């Protein structure tokens, strides 16, 4: 937003009312100081959720994306809105994540699927195992799967089950009359190592069990 009063408000897919906003709020309600992870920097909007006691580690493959997202003349979410420390890791996220300590994150968001070029290696069973190992036993994996061309929730749910995880999903539409760019429709899958980790979200009727039987993984 160019309105100074709204400068650090997350917009479009990341609006607080949407499923990604709900996921961050749910985890942060349980954790006064959360370790957050992000695969896919984009403009850095997600960093607006970082509170003073939180930390966020971001994995991004494209150095140009990092340069643009950290240039205050383009976007100032990373430099001007995150209240806690941010660290950036440049390189292929799967390879980078393998070098991280296991069970590190309270929440890990994988946000690399909205374009028309899908990094399918980030949706494999092997990738899901890696993500589930990277989160704490009660941590949450968040997959942002909004895409105009491909239905990704079913194969993601199947891969999560094959990796030993459990999942919920939400297909969200903003309320009628919501200003353009303030909020946006999105599809998000939550996953965890155990049903207990997702119980706070399961009690919310907006979240429903994902259907892993609509796709086959090998």
mmCIF file with all atom_site columns, C-alpha atoms in Angstrom:
data_model
loop_
_atom_site.group_PDB
_atom_site.id
_atom_site.type_symbol
_atom_site.label_atom_id
_atom_site.label_alt_id
_atom_site.label_comp_id
_atom_site.label_asym_id
_atom_site.label_entity_id
_atom_site.label_seq_id
_atom_site.pdbx_PDB_ins_code
_atom_site.Cartn_x
_atom_site.Cartn_y
_atom_site.Cartn_z
_atom_site.occupancy
_atom_site.B_iso_or_equiv
_atom_site.pdbx_formal_charge
_atom_site.auth_seq_id
_atom_site.auth_comp_id
_atom_site.auth_asym_id
_atom_site.auth_atom_id
_atom_site.pdbx_PDB_model_num
ATOM 1   C CA . UNK A 1 1   ? 0.000   0.000   0.000   1.00 0.00 ? 1   UNK A CA 1
ATOM 2   C CA . UNK A 1 2   ? 1.161   3.531   -0.777  1.00 0.00 ? 2   UNK A CA 1
ATOM 3   C CA . UNK A 1 3   ? -0.854  4.764   2.189   1.00 0.00 ? 3   UNK A CA 1
ATOM 4   C CA . UNK A 1 4   ? 1.714   5.267   4.990   1.00 0.00 ? 4   UNK A CA 1
ATOM 5   C CA . UNK A 1 5   ? -0.815  4.100   7.565   1.00 0.00 ? 5   UNK A CA 1
ATOM 6   C CA . UNK A 1 6   ? -1.219  0.777   5.696   1.00 0.00 ? 6   UNK A CA 1
ATOM 7   C CA . UNK A 1 7   ? 2.415   0.357   4.626   1.00 0.00 ? 7   UNK A CA 1
ATOM 8   C CA . UNK A 1 8   ? 3.039   -2.767  6.695   1.00 0.00 ? 8   UNK A CA 1
ATOM 9   C CA . UNK A 1 9   ? -0.370  -4.383  6.314   1.00 0.00 ? 9   UNK A CA 1
ATOM 10  C CA . UNK A 1 10  ? -0.120  -7.707  4.453   1.00 0.00 ? 10  UNK A CA 1
ATOM 11  C CA . UNK A 1 11  ? -2.254  -7.652  1.304   1.00 0.00 ? 11  UNK A CA 1
ATOM 12  C CA . UNK A 1 12  ? -3.711  -10.028 -1.340  1.00 0.00 ? 12  UNK A CA 1
ATOM 13  C CA . UNK A 1 13  ? -3.029  -13.694 -0.485  1.00 0.00 ? 13  UNK A CA 1
ATOM 14  C CA . UNK A 1 14  ? -1.475  -12.696 2.839   1.00 0.00 ? 14  UNK A CA 1
ATOM 15  C CA . UNK A 1 15  ? -4.331  -10.657 4.314   1.00 0.00 ? 15  UNK A CA 1
ATOM 16  C CA . UNK A 1 16  ? -4.848  -11.439 8.017   1.00 0.00 ? 16  UNK A CA 1
ATOM 17  C CA . UNK A 1 17  ? -8.335  -12.847 7.370   1.00 0.00 ? 17  UNK A CA 1
ATOM 18  C CA . UNK A 1 18  ? -7.079  -15.377 4.833   1.00 0.00 ? 18  UNK A CA 1
ATOM 19  C CA . UNK A 1 19  ? -5.725  -18.859 5.554   1.00 0.00 ? 19  UNK A CA 1
ATOM 20  C CA . UNK A 1 20  ? -2.064  -17.831 5.678   1.00 0.00 ? 20  UNK A CA 1
ATOM 21  C CA . UNK A 1 21  ? -2.926  -15.046 8.114   1.00 0.00 ? 21  UNK A CA 1
ATOM 22  C CA . UNK A 1 22  ? -4.901  -17.589 10.143  1.00 0.00 ? 22  UNK A CA 1
ATOM 23  C CA . UNK A 1 23  ? -1.953  -19.999 10.164  1.00 0.00 ? 23  UNK A CA 1
ATOM 24  C CA . UNK A 1 24  ? 0.482   -17.394 11.466  1.00 0.00 ? 24  UNK A CA 1
ATOM 25  C CA . UNK A 1 25  ? -2.019  -16.186 14.072  1.00 0.00 ? 25  UNK A CA 1
ATOM 26  C CA . UNK A 1 26  ? -2.680  -19.748 15.240  1.00 0.00 ? 26  UNK A CA 1
ATOM 27  C CA . UNK A 1 27  ? 0.987   -20.592 15.683  1.00 0.00 ? 27  UNK A CA 1
ATOM 28  C CA . UNK A 1 28  ? 1.862   -17.264 17.264  1.00 0.00 ? 28  UNK A CA 1
ATOM 29  C CA . UNK A 1 29  ? -1.001  -17.621 19.758  1.00 0.00 ? 29  UNK A CA 1
ATOM 30  C CA . UNK A 1 30  ? 0.804   -20.703 21.102  1.00 0.00 ? 30  UNK A CA 1
ATOM 31  C CA . UNK A 1 31  ? 4.324   -19.295 20.825  1.00 0.00 ? 31  UNK A CA 1
ATOM 32  C CA . UNK A 1 32  ? 5.347   -15.950 22.365  1.00 0.00 ? 32  UNK A CA 1
ATOM 33  C CA . UNK A 1 33  ? 8.587   -16.334 20.363  1.00 0.00 ? 33  UNK A CA 1
ATOM 34  C CA . UNK A 1 34  ? 8.225   -18.339 17.156  1.00 0.00 ? 34  UNK A CA 1
ATOM 35  C CA . UNK A 1 35  ? 10.846  -19.649 14.762  1.00 0.00 ? 35  UNK A CA 1
ATOM 36  C CA . UNK A 1 36  ? 9.450   -19.089 11.303  1.00 0.00 ? 36  UNK A CA 1
ATOM 37  C CA . UNK A 1 37  ? 10.675  -20.387 7.946   1.00 0.00 ? 37  UNK A CA 1
ATOM 38  C CA . UNK A 1 38  ? 9.787   -19.299 4.415   1.00 0.00 ? 38  UNK A CA 1
ATOM 39  C CA . UNK A 1 39  ? 10.588  -20.909 1.072   1.00 0.00 ? 39  UNK A CA 1
ATOM 40  C CA . UNK A 1 40  ? 10.028  -18.361 -1.704  1.00 0.00 ? 40  UNK A CA 1
ATOM 41  C CA . UNK A 1 41  ? 10.637  -14.715 -0.802  1.00 0.00 ? 41  UNK A CA 1
ATOM 42  C CA . UNK A 1 42  ? 8.568   -12.884 -3.430  1.00 0.00 ? 42  UNK A CA 1
ATOM 43  C CA . UNK A 1 43  ? 8.157   -9.263  -2.379  1.00 0.00 ? 43  UNK A CA 1
ATOM 44  C CA . UNK A 1 44  ? 8.630   -10.228 1.271   1.00 0.00 ? 44  UNK A CA 1
ATOM 45  C CA . UNK A 1 45  ? 5.045   -9.572  2.368   1.00 0.00 ? 45  UNK A CA 1
ATOM 46  C CA . UNK A 1 46  ? 5.139   -12.517 4.796   1.00 0.00 ? 46  UNK A CA 1
ATOM 47  C CA . UNK A 1 47  ? 7.797   -10.774 6.867   1.00 0.00 ? 47  UNK A CA 1
ATOM 48  C CA . UNK A 1 48  ? 5.096   -8.408  8.148   1.00 0.00 ? 48  UNK A CA 1
ATOM 49  C CA . UNK A 1 49  ? 3.981   -11.267 10.440  1.00 0.00 ? 49  UNK A CA 1
ATOM 50  C CA . UNK A 1 50  ? 7.335   -11.343 12.261  1.00 0.00 ? 50  UNK A CA 1
ATOM 51  C CA . UNK A 1 51  ? 6.952   -10.014 15.808  1.00 0.00 ? 51  UNK A CA 1
ATOM 52  C CA . UNK A 1 52  ? 9.848   -8.615  17.897  1.00 0.00 ? 52  UNK A CA 1
ATOM 53  C CA . UNK A 1 53  ? 10.490  -11.933 19.647  1.00 0.00 ? 53  UNK A CA 1
ATOM 54  C CA . UNK A 1 54  ? 10.142  -14.012 16.473  1.00 0.00 ? 54  UNK A CA 1
ATOM 55  C CA . UNK A 1 55  ? 12.802  -14.846 13.914  1.00 0.00 ? 55  UNK A CA 1
ATOM 56  C CA . UNK A 1 56  ? 12.385  -15.799 10.251  1.00 0.00 ? 56  UNK A CA 1
ATOM 57  C CA . UNK A 1 57  ? 14.748  -17.702 7.978   1.00 0.00 ? 57  UNK A CA 1
ATOM 58  C CA . UNK A 1 58  ? 14.035  -17.255 4.256   1.00 0.00 ? 58  UNK A CA 1
ATOM 59  C CA . UNK A 1 59  ? 15.182  -19.587 1.500   1.00 0.00 ? 59  UNK A CA 1
ATOM 60  C CA . UNK A 1 60  ? 15.259  -18.059 -2.005  1.00 0.00 ? 60  UNK A CA 1
ATOM 61  C CA . UNK A 1 61  ? 16.886  -19.355 -5.181  1.00 0.00 ? 61  UNK A CA 1
ATOM 62  C CA . UNK A 1 62  ? 16.881  -16.156 -7.252  1.00 0.00 ? 62  UNK A CA 1
ATOM 63  C CA . UNK A 1 63  ? 19.319  -13.383 -6.293  1.00 0.00 ? 63  UNK A CA 1
ATOM 64  C CA . UNK A 1 64  ? 17.321  -10.862 -8.352  1.00 0.00 ? 64  UNK A CA 1
ATOM 65  C CA . UNK A 1 65  ? 14.247  -11.529 -6.183  1.00 0.00 ? 65  UNK A CA 1
ATOM 66  C CA . UNK A 1 66  ? 16.345  -10.881 -3.071  1.00 0.00 ? 66  UNK A CA 1
ATOM 67  C CA . UNK A 1 67  ? 17.691  -7.664  -4.553  1.00 0.00 ? 67  UNK A CA 1
ATOM 68  C CA . UNK A 1 68  ? 14.228  -6.351  -5.430  1.00 0.00 ? 68  UNK A CA 1
ATOM 69  C CA . UNK A 1 69  ? 12.547  -7.408  -2.179  1.00 0.00 ? 69  UNK A CA 1
ATOM 70  C CA . UNK A 1 70  ? 15.253  -5.749  -0.080  1.00 0.00 ? 70  UNK A CA 1
ATOM 71  C CA . UNK A 1 71  ? 15.406  -2.527  -2.116  1.00 0.00 ? 71  UNK A CA 1
ATOM 72  C CA . UNK A 1 72  ? 13.354  0.052   -0.140  1.00 0.00 ? 72  UNK A CA 1
ATOM 73  C CA . UNK A 1 73  ? 12.628  1.977   -3.329  1.00 0.00 ? 73  UNK A CA 1
ATOM 74  C CA . UNK A 1 74  ? 10.710  -1.098  -4.583  1.00 0.00 ? 74  UNK A CA 1
ATOM 75  C CA . UNK A 1 75  ? 9.424   -2.925  -1.489  1.00 0.00 ? 75  UNK A CA 1
ATOM 76  C CA . UNK A 1 76  ? 10.174  -2.296  2.164   1.00 0.00 ? 76  UNK A CA 1
ATOM 77  C CA . UNK A 1 77  ? 8.443   -5.216  3.874   1.00 0.00 ? 77  UNK A CA 1
ATOM 78  C CA . UNK A 1 78  ? 11.729  -6.967  4.688   1.00 0.00 ? 78  UNK A CA 1
ATOM 79  C CA . UNK A 1 79  ? 13.683  -3.854  5.669   1.00 0.00 ? 79  UNK A CA 1
ATOM 80  C CA . UNK A 1 80  ? 10.882  -1.763  7.132   1.00 0.00 ? 80  UNK A CA 1
ATOM 81  C CA . UNK A 1 81  ? 8.087   -3.966  8.462   1.00 0.00 ? 81  UNK A CA 1
ATOM 82  C CA . UNK A 1 82  ? 9.552   -7.109  10.024  1.00 0.00 ? 82  UNK A CA 1
ATOM 83  C CA . UNK A 1 83  ? 9.917   -6.467  13.745  1.00 0.00 ? 83  UNK A CA 1
ATOM 84  C CA . UNK A 1 84  ? 12.191  -9.424  14.490  1.00 0.00 ? 84  UNK A CA 1
ATOM 85  C CA . UNK A 1 85  ? 15.410  -10.668 12.868  1.00 0.00 ? 85  UNK A CA 1
ATOM 86  C CA . UNK A 1 86  ? 15.350  -11.935 9.272   1.00 0.00 ? 86  UNK A CA 1
ATOM 87  C CA . UNK A 1 87  ? 18.035  -14.140 7.723   1.00 0.00 ? 87  UNK A CA 1
ATOM 88  C CA . UNK A 1 88  ? 18.243  -14.895 3.994   1.00 0.00 ? 88  UNK A CA 1
ATOM 89  C CA . UNK A 1 89  ? 19.685  -18.104 2.528   1.00 0.00 ? 89  UNK A CA 1
ATOM 90  C CA . UNK A 1 90  ? 20.375  -17.972 -1.210  1.00 0.00 ? 90  UNK A CA 1
ATOM 91  C CA . UNK A 1 91  ? 20.175  -21.236 -3.172  1.00 0.00 ? 91  UNK A CA 1
ATOM 92  C CA . UNK A 1 92  ? 17.914  -24.211 -3.884  1.00 0.00 ? 92  UNK A CA 1
ATOM 93  C CA . UNK A 1 93  ? 15.617  -24.464 -0.864  1.00 0.00 ? 93  UNK A CA 1
ATOM 94  C CA . UNK A 1 94  ? 15.653  -28.255 -0.684  1.00 0.00 ? 94  UNK A CA 1
ATOM 95  C CA . UNK A 1 95  ? 19.438  -28.377 -0.573  1.00 0.00 ? 95  UNK A CA 1
ATOM 96  C CA . UNK A 1 96  ? 19.607  -25.474 1.876   1.00 0.00 ? 96  UNK A CA 1
ATOM 97  C CA . UNK A 1 97  ? 16.979  -26.970 4.160   1.00 0.00 ? 97  UNK A CA 1
ATOM 98  C CA . UNK A 1 98  ? 18.884  -30.247 4.347   1.00 0.00 ? 98  UNK A CA 1
ATOM 99  C CA . UNK A 1 99  ? 21.717  -28.354 6.025   1.00 0.00 ? 99  UNK A CA 1
ATOM 100 C CA . UNK A 1 100 ? 19.439  -26.878 8.698   1.00 0.00 ? 100 UNK A CA 1
ATOM 101 C CA . UNK A 1 101 ? 19.068  -28.494 12.139  1.00 0.00 ? 101 UNK A CA 1
ATOM 102 C CA . UNK A 1 102 ? 16.018  -30.807 12.305  1.00 0.00 ? 102 UNK A CA 1
ATOM 103 C CA . UNK A 1 103 ? 12.872  -29.741 14.154  1.00 0.00 ? 103 UNK A CA 1
ATOM 104 C CA . UNK A 1 104 ? 13.864  -26.073 13.865  1.00 0.00 ? 104 UNK A CA 1
ATOM 105 C CA . UNK A 1 105 ? 10.645  -24.291 12.873  1.00 0.00 ? 105 UNK A CA 1
ATOM 106 C CA . UNK A 1 106 ? 7.331   -23.649 14.586  1.00 0.00 ? 106 UNK A CA 1
ATOM 107 C CA . UNK A 1 107 ? 5.941   -22.736 11.163  1.00 0.00 ? 107 UNK A CA 1
ATOM 108 C CA . UNK A 1 108 ? 7.413   -23.345 7.714   1.00 0.00 ? 108 UNK A CA 1
ATOM 109 C CA . UNK A 1 109 ? 5.669   -21.723 4.744   1.00 0.00 ? 109 UNK A CA 1
ATOM 110 C CA . UNK A 1 110 ? 6.375   -23.018 1.236   1.00 0.00 ? 110 UNK A CA 1
ATOM 111 C CA . UNK A 1 111 ? 5.247   -20.272 -1.135  1.00 0.00 ? 111 UNK A CA 1
ATOM 112 C CA . UNK A 1 112 ? 6.557   -21.067 -4.609  1.00 0.00 ? 112 UNK A CA 1
ATOM 113 C CA . UNK A 1 113 ? 3.575   -22.323 -6.581  1.00 0.00 ? 113 UNK A CA 1
ATOM 114 C CA . UNK A 1 114 ? 1.505   -19.393 -7.853  1.00 0.00 ? 114 UNK A CA 1
ATOM 115 C CA . UNK A 1 115 ? 3.258   -18.902 -11.202 1.00 0.00 ? 115 UNK A CA 1
ATOM 116 C CA . UNK A 1 116 ? 2.774   -20.903 -14.413 1.00 0.00 ? 116 UNK A CA 1
ATOM 117 C CA . UNK A 1 117 ? 6.160   -22.573 -13.861 1.00 0.00 ? 117 UNK A CA 1
ATOM 118 C CA . UNK A 1 118 ? 5.762   -24.958 -10.939 1.00 0.00 ? 118 UNK A CA 1
ATOM 119 C CA . UNK A 1 119 ? 8.917   -26.148 -9.130  1.00 0.00 ? 119 UNK A CA 1
ATOM 120 C CA . UNK A 1 120 ? 7.604   -29.712 -8.915  1.00 0.00 ? 120 UNK A CA 1
ATOM 121 C CA . UNK A 1 121 ? 10.665  -30.889 -6.949  1.00 0.00 ? 121 UNK A CA 1
ATOM 122 C CA . UNK A 1 122 ? 9.217   -28.898 -4.027  1.00 0.00 ? 122 UNK A CA 1
ATOM 123 C CA . UNK A 1 123 ? 6.025   -31.025 -4.081  1.00 0.00 ? 123 UNK A CA 1
ATOM 124 C CA . UNK A 1 124 ? 7.494   -34.539 -4.068  1.00 0.00 ? 124 UNK A CA 1
ATOM 125 C CA . UNK A 1 125 ? 7.176   -37.065 -1.255  1.00 0.00 ? 125 UNK A CA 1
ATOM 126 C CA . UNK A 1 126 ? 10.884  -36.559 -0.559  1.00 0.00 ? 126 UNK A CA 1
ATOM 127 C CA . UNK A 1 127 ? 10.313  -32.806 -0.229  1.00 0.00 ? 127 UNK A CA 1
ATOM 128 C CA . UNK A 1 128 ? 7.394   -33.324 2.154   1.00 0.00 ? 128 UNK A CA 1
ATOM 129 C CA . UNK A 1 129 ? 9.532   -35.577 4.340   1.00 0.00 ? 129 UNK A CA 1
ATOM 130 C CA . UNK A 1 130 ? 12.159  -32.850 4.446   1.00 0.00 ? 130 UNK A CA 1
ATOM 131 C CA . UNK A 1 131 ? 9.613   -30.175 5.410   1.00 0.00 ? 131 UNK A CA 1
ATOM 132 C CA . UNK A 1 132 ? 8.098   -32.362 8.129   1.00 0.00 ? 132 UNK A CA 1
ATOM 133 C CA . UNK A 1 133 ? 11.560  -33.044 9.544   1.00 0.00 ? 133 UNK A CA 1
ATOM 134 C CA . UNK A 1 134 ? 12.265  -29.302 9.537   1.00 0.00 ? 134 UNK A CA 1
ATOM 135 C CA . UNK A 1 135 ? 9.277   -28.424 11.749  1.00 0.00 ? 135 UNK A CA 1
ATOM 136 C CA . UNK A 1 136 ? 8.977   -29.130 15.453  1.00 0.00 ? 136 UNK A CA 1
ATOM 137 C CA . UNK A 1 137 ? 6.822   -32.100 16.586  1.00 0.00 ? 137 UNK A CA 1
ATOM 138 C CA . UNK A 1 138 ? 3.948   -29.655 17.186  1.00 0.00 ? 138 UNK A CA 1
ATOM 139 C CA . UNK A 1 139 ? 4.953   -27.342 14.325  1.00 0.00 ? 139 UNK A CA 1
ATOM 140 C CA . UNK A 1 140 ? 2.937   -26.546 11.209  1.00 0.00 ? 140 UNK A CA 1
ATOM 141 C CA . UNK A 1 141 ? 3.843   -26.762 7.533   1.00 0.00 ? 141 UNK A CA 1
ATOM 142 C CA . UNK A 1 142 ? 1.930   -24.267 5.354   1.00 0.00 ? 142 UNK A CA 1
ATOM 143 C CA . UNK A 1 143 ? 1.710   -24.807 1.584   1.00 0.00 ? 143 UNK A CA 1
ATOM 144 C CA . UNK A 1 144 ? 0.401   -21.880 -0.450  1.00 0.00 ? 144 UNK A CA 1
ATOM 145 C CA . UNK A 1 145 ? -1.060  -23.614 -3.506  1.00 0.00 ? 145 UNK A CA 1
ATOM 146 C CA . UNK A 1 146 ? -3.103  -20.892 -5.200  1.00 0.00 ? 146 UNK A CA 1
ATOM 147 C CA . UNK A 1 147 ? -2.698  -21.304 -8.961  1.00 0.00 ? 147 UNK A CA 1
ATOM 148 C CA . UNK A 1 148 ? -4.879  -20.238 -11.894 1.00 0.00 ? 148 UNK A CA 1
ATOM 149 C CA . UNK A 1 149 ? -3.904  -23.212 -14.051 1.00 0.00 ? 149 UNK A CA 1
ATOM 150 C CA . UNK A 1 150 ? -3.247  -26.227 -11.850 1.00 0.00 ? 150 UNK A CA 1
ATOM 151 C CA . UNK A 1 151 ? -5.030  -27.965 -8.976  1.00 0.00 ? 151 UNK A CA 1
ATOM 152 C CA . UNK A 1 152 ? -2.197  -28.645 -6.546  1.00 0.00 ? 152 UNK A CA 1
ATOM 153 C CA . UNK A 1 153 ? -3.957  -29.405 -3.278  1.00 0.00 ? 153 UNK A CA 1
ATOM 154 C CA . UNK A 1 154 ? -4.738  -33.047 -4.122  1.00 0.00 ? 154 UNK A CA 1
ATOM 155 C CA . UNK A 1 155 ? -1.203  -34.112 -5.118  1.00 0.00 ? 155 UNK A CA 1
ATOM 156 C CA . UNK A 1 156 ? 0.179   -32.167 -2.157  1.00 0.00 ? 156 UNK A CA 1
ATOM 157 C CA . UNK A 1 157 ? -2.163  -33.978 0.248   1.00 0.00 ? 157 UNK A CA 1
ATOM 158 C CA . UNK A 1 158 ? -1.214  -37.339 -1.274  1.00 0.00 ? 158 UNK A CA 1
ATOM 159 C CA . UNK A 1 159 ? 2.489   -36.545 -0.946  1.00 0.00 ? 159 UNK A CA 1
ATOM 160 C CA . UNK A 1 160 ? 2.027   -35.424 2.667   1.00 0.00 ? 160 UNK A CA 1
ATOM 161 C CA . UNK A 1 161 ? 0.289   -38.694 3.570   1.00 0.00 ? 161 UNK A CA 1
ATOM 162 C CA . UNK A 1 162 ? 2.997   -40.728 1.814   1.00 0.00 ? 162 UNK A CA 1
ATOM 163 C CA . UNK A 1 163 ? 5.594   -38.782 3.816   1.00 0.00 ? 163 UNK A CA 1
ATOM 164 C CA . UNK A 1 164 ? 3.862   -39.715 7.077   1.00 0.00 ? 164 UNK A CA 1
ATOM 165 C CA . UNK A 1 165 ? 2.058   -36.429 7.723   1.00 0.00 ? 165 UNK A CA 1
ATOM 166 C CA . UNK A 1 166 ? -1.530  -35.271 8.153   1.00 0.00 ? 166 UNK A CA 1
ATOM 167 C CA . UNK A 1 167 ? -3.182  -32.324 6.443   1.00 0.00 ? 167 UNK A CA 1
ATOM 168 C CA . UNK A 1 168 ? -6.056  -29.853 6.313   1.00 0.00 ? 168 UNK A CA 1
ATOM 169 C CA . UNK A 1 169 ? -6.981  -27.458 3.534   1.00 0.00 ? 169 UNK A CA 1
ATOM 170 C CA . UNK A 1 170 ? -8.901  -24.233 3.026   1.00 0.00 ? 170 UNK A CA 1
ATOM 171 C CA . UNK A 1 171 ? -10.190 -22.695 -0.193  1.00 0.00 ? 171 UNK A CA 1
ATOM 172 C CA . UNK A 1 172 ? -10.745 -19.091 0.799   1.00 0.00 ? 172 UNK A CA 1
ATOM 173 C CA . UNK A 1 173 ? -12.627 -16.245 -0.881  1.00 0.00 ? 173 UNK A CA 1
ATOM 174 C CA . UNK A 1 174 ? -12.664 -12.727 0.579   1.00 0.00 ? 174 UNK A CA 1
ATOM 175 C CA . UNK A 1 175 ? -16.012 -11.257 1.621   1.00 0.00 ? 175 UNK A CA 1
ATOM 176 C CA . UNK A 1 176 ? -18.049 -9.491  -1.033  1.00 0.00 ? 176 UNK A CA 1
ATOM 177 C CA . UNK A 1 177 ? -17.112 -5.850  -1.363  1.00 0.00 ? 177 UNK A CA 1
ATOM 178 C CA . UNK A 1 178 ? -13.526 -6.294  -0.173  1.00 0.00 ? 178 UNK A CA 1
ATOM 179 C CA . UNK A 1 179 ? -11.353 -3.640  -1.860  1.00 0.00 ? 179 UNK A CA 1
ATOM 180 C CA . UNK A 1 180 ? -9.162  -4.939  -4.666  1.00 0.00 ? 180 UNK A CA 1
ATOM 181 C CA . UNK A 1 181 ? -5.674  -5.979  -3.490  1.00 0.00 ? 181 UNK A CA 1
ATOM 182 C CA . UNK A 1 182 ? -6.721  -5.771  0.179   1.00 0.00 ? 182 UNK A CA 1
ATOM 183 C CA . UNK A 1 183 ? -7.456  -9.497  0.154   1.00 0.00 ? 183 UNK A CA 1
ATOM 184 C CA . UNK A 1 184 ? -7.455  -12.309 -2.416  1.00 0.00 ? 184 UNK A CA 1
ATOM 185 C CA . UNK A 1 185 ? -8.831  -15.802 -2.897  1.00 0.00 ? 185 UNK A CA 1
ATOM 186 C CA . UNK A 1 186 ? -6.317  -18.480 -1.966  1.00 0.00 ? 186 UNK A CA 1
ATOM 187 C CA . UNK A 1 187 ? -5.870  -22.210 -1.507  1.00 0.00 ? 187 UNK A CA 1
ATOM 188 C CA . UNK A 1 188 ? -3.724  -23.322 1.408   1.00 0.00 ? 188 UNK A CA 1
ATOM 189 C CA . UNK A 1 189 ? -2.864  -26.746 2.818   1.00 0.00 ? 189 UNK A CA 1
ATOM 190 C CA . UNK A 1 190 ? -1.660  -27.162 6.402   1.00 0.00 ? 190 UNK A CA 1
ATOM 191 C CA . UNK A 1 191 ? 0.365   -30.215 7.378   1.00 0.00 ? 191 UNK A CA 1
ATOM 192 C CA . UNK A 1 192 ? 1.961   -31.561 10.527  1.00 0.00 ? 192 UNK A CA 1
ATOM 193 C CA . UNK A 1 193 ? 3.610   -34.635 11.898  1.00 0.00 ? 193 UNK A CA 1
ATOM 194 C CA . UNK A 1 194 ? 0.587   -35.551 14.013  1.00 0.00 ? 194 UNK A CA 1
ATOM 195 C CA . UNK A 1 195 ? -3.154  -34.788 14.230  1.00 0.00 ? 195 UNK A CA 1
ATOM 196 C CA . UNK A 1 196 ? -2.592  -33.121 17.608  1.00 0.00 ? 196 UNK A CA 1
ATOM 197 C CA . UNK A 1 197 ? -0.511  -30.359 16.026  1.00 0.00 ? 197 UNK A CA 1
ATOM 198 C CA . UNK A 1 198 ? -3.425  -29.428 13.753  1.00 0.00 ? 198 UNK A CA 1
ATOM 199 C CA . UNK A 1 199 ? -6.139  -29.693 16.401  1.00 0.00 ? 199 UNK A CA 1
ATOM 200 C CA . UNK A 1 200 ? -6.484  -25.913 16.966  1.00 0.00 ? 200 UNK A CA 1
ATOM 201 C CA . UNK A 1 201 ? -7.159  -25.488 13.235  1.00 0.00 ? 201 UNK A CA 1
ATOM 202 C CA . UNK A 1 202 ? -9.386  -28.561 12.995  1.00 0.00 ? 202 UNK A CA 1
ATOM 203 C CA . UNK A 1 203 ? -11.777 -26.880 15.425  1.00 0.00 ? 203 UNK A CA 1
ATOM 204 C CA . UNK A 1 204 ? -12.229 -24.044 12.895  1.00 0.00 ? 204 UNK A CA 1
ATOM 205 C CA . UNK A 1 205 ? -14.901 -25.004 10.303  1.00 0.00 ? 205 UNK A CA 1
ATOM 206 C CA . UNK A 1 206 ? -13.038 -23.070 7.598   1.00 0.00 ? 206 UNK A CA 1
ATOM 207 C CA . UNK A 1 207 ? -10.422 -25.824 7.616   1.00 0.00 ? 207 UNK A CA 1
ATOM 208 C CA . UNK A 1 208 ? -11.409 -29.267 6.369   1.00 0.00 ? 208 UNK A CA 1
ATOM 209 C CA . UNK A 1 209 ? -9.506  -32.504 5.866   1.00 0.00 ? 209 UNK A CA 1
ATOM 210 C CA . UNK A 1 210 ? -7.531  -32.541 2.637   1.00 0.00 ? 210 UNK A CA 1
ATOM 211 C CA . UNK A 1 211 ? -8.339  -35.434 0.283   1.00 0.00 ? 211 UNK A CA 1
ATOM 212 C CA . UNK A 1 212 ? -5.188  -37.470 -0.413  1.00 0.00 ? 212 UNK A CA 1
ATOM 213 C CA . UNK A 1 213 ? -7.126  -40.062 -2.447  1.00 0.00 ? 213 UNK A CA 1
ATOM 214 C CA . UNK A 1 214 ? -7.690  -37.757 -5.446  1.00 0.00 ? 214 UNK A CA 1
ATOM 215 C CA . UNK A 1 215 ? -4.082  -38.120 -6.582  1.00 0.00 ? 215 UNK A CA 1
ATOM 216 C CA . UNK A 1 216 ? -1.512  -40.904 -6.776  1.00 0.00 ? 216 UNK A CA 1
ATOM 217 C CA . UNK A 1 217 ? 2.136   -40.493 -5.827  1.00 0.00 ? 217 UNK A CA 1
ATOM 218 C CA . UNK A 1 218 ? 4.940   -42.923 -6.514  1.00 0.00 ? 218 UNK A CA 1
#
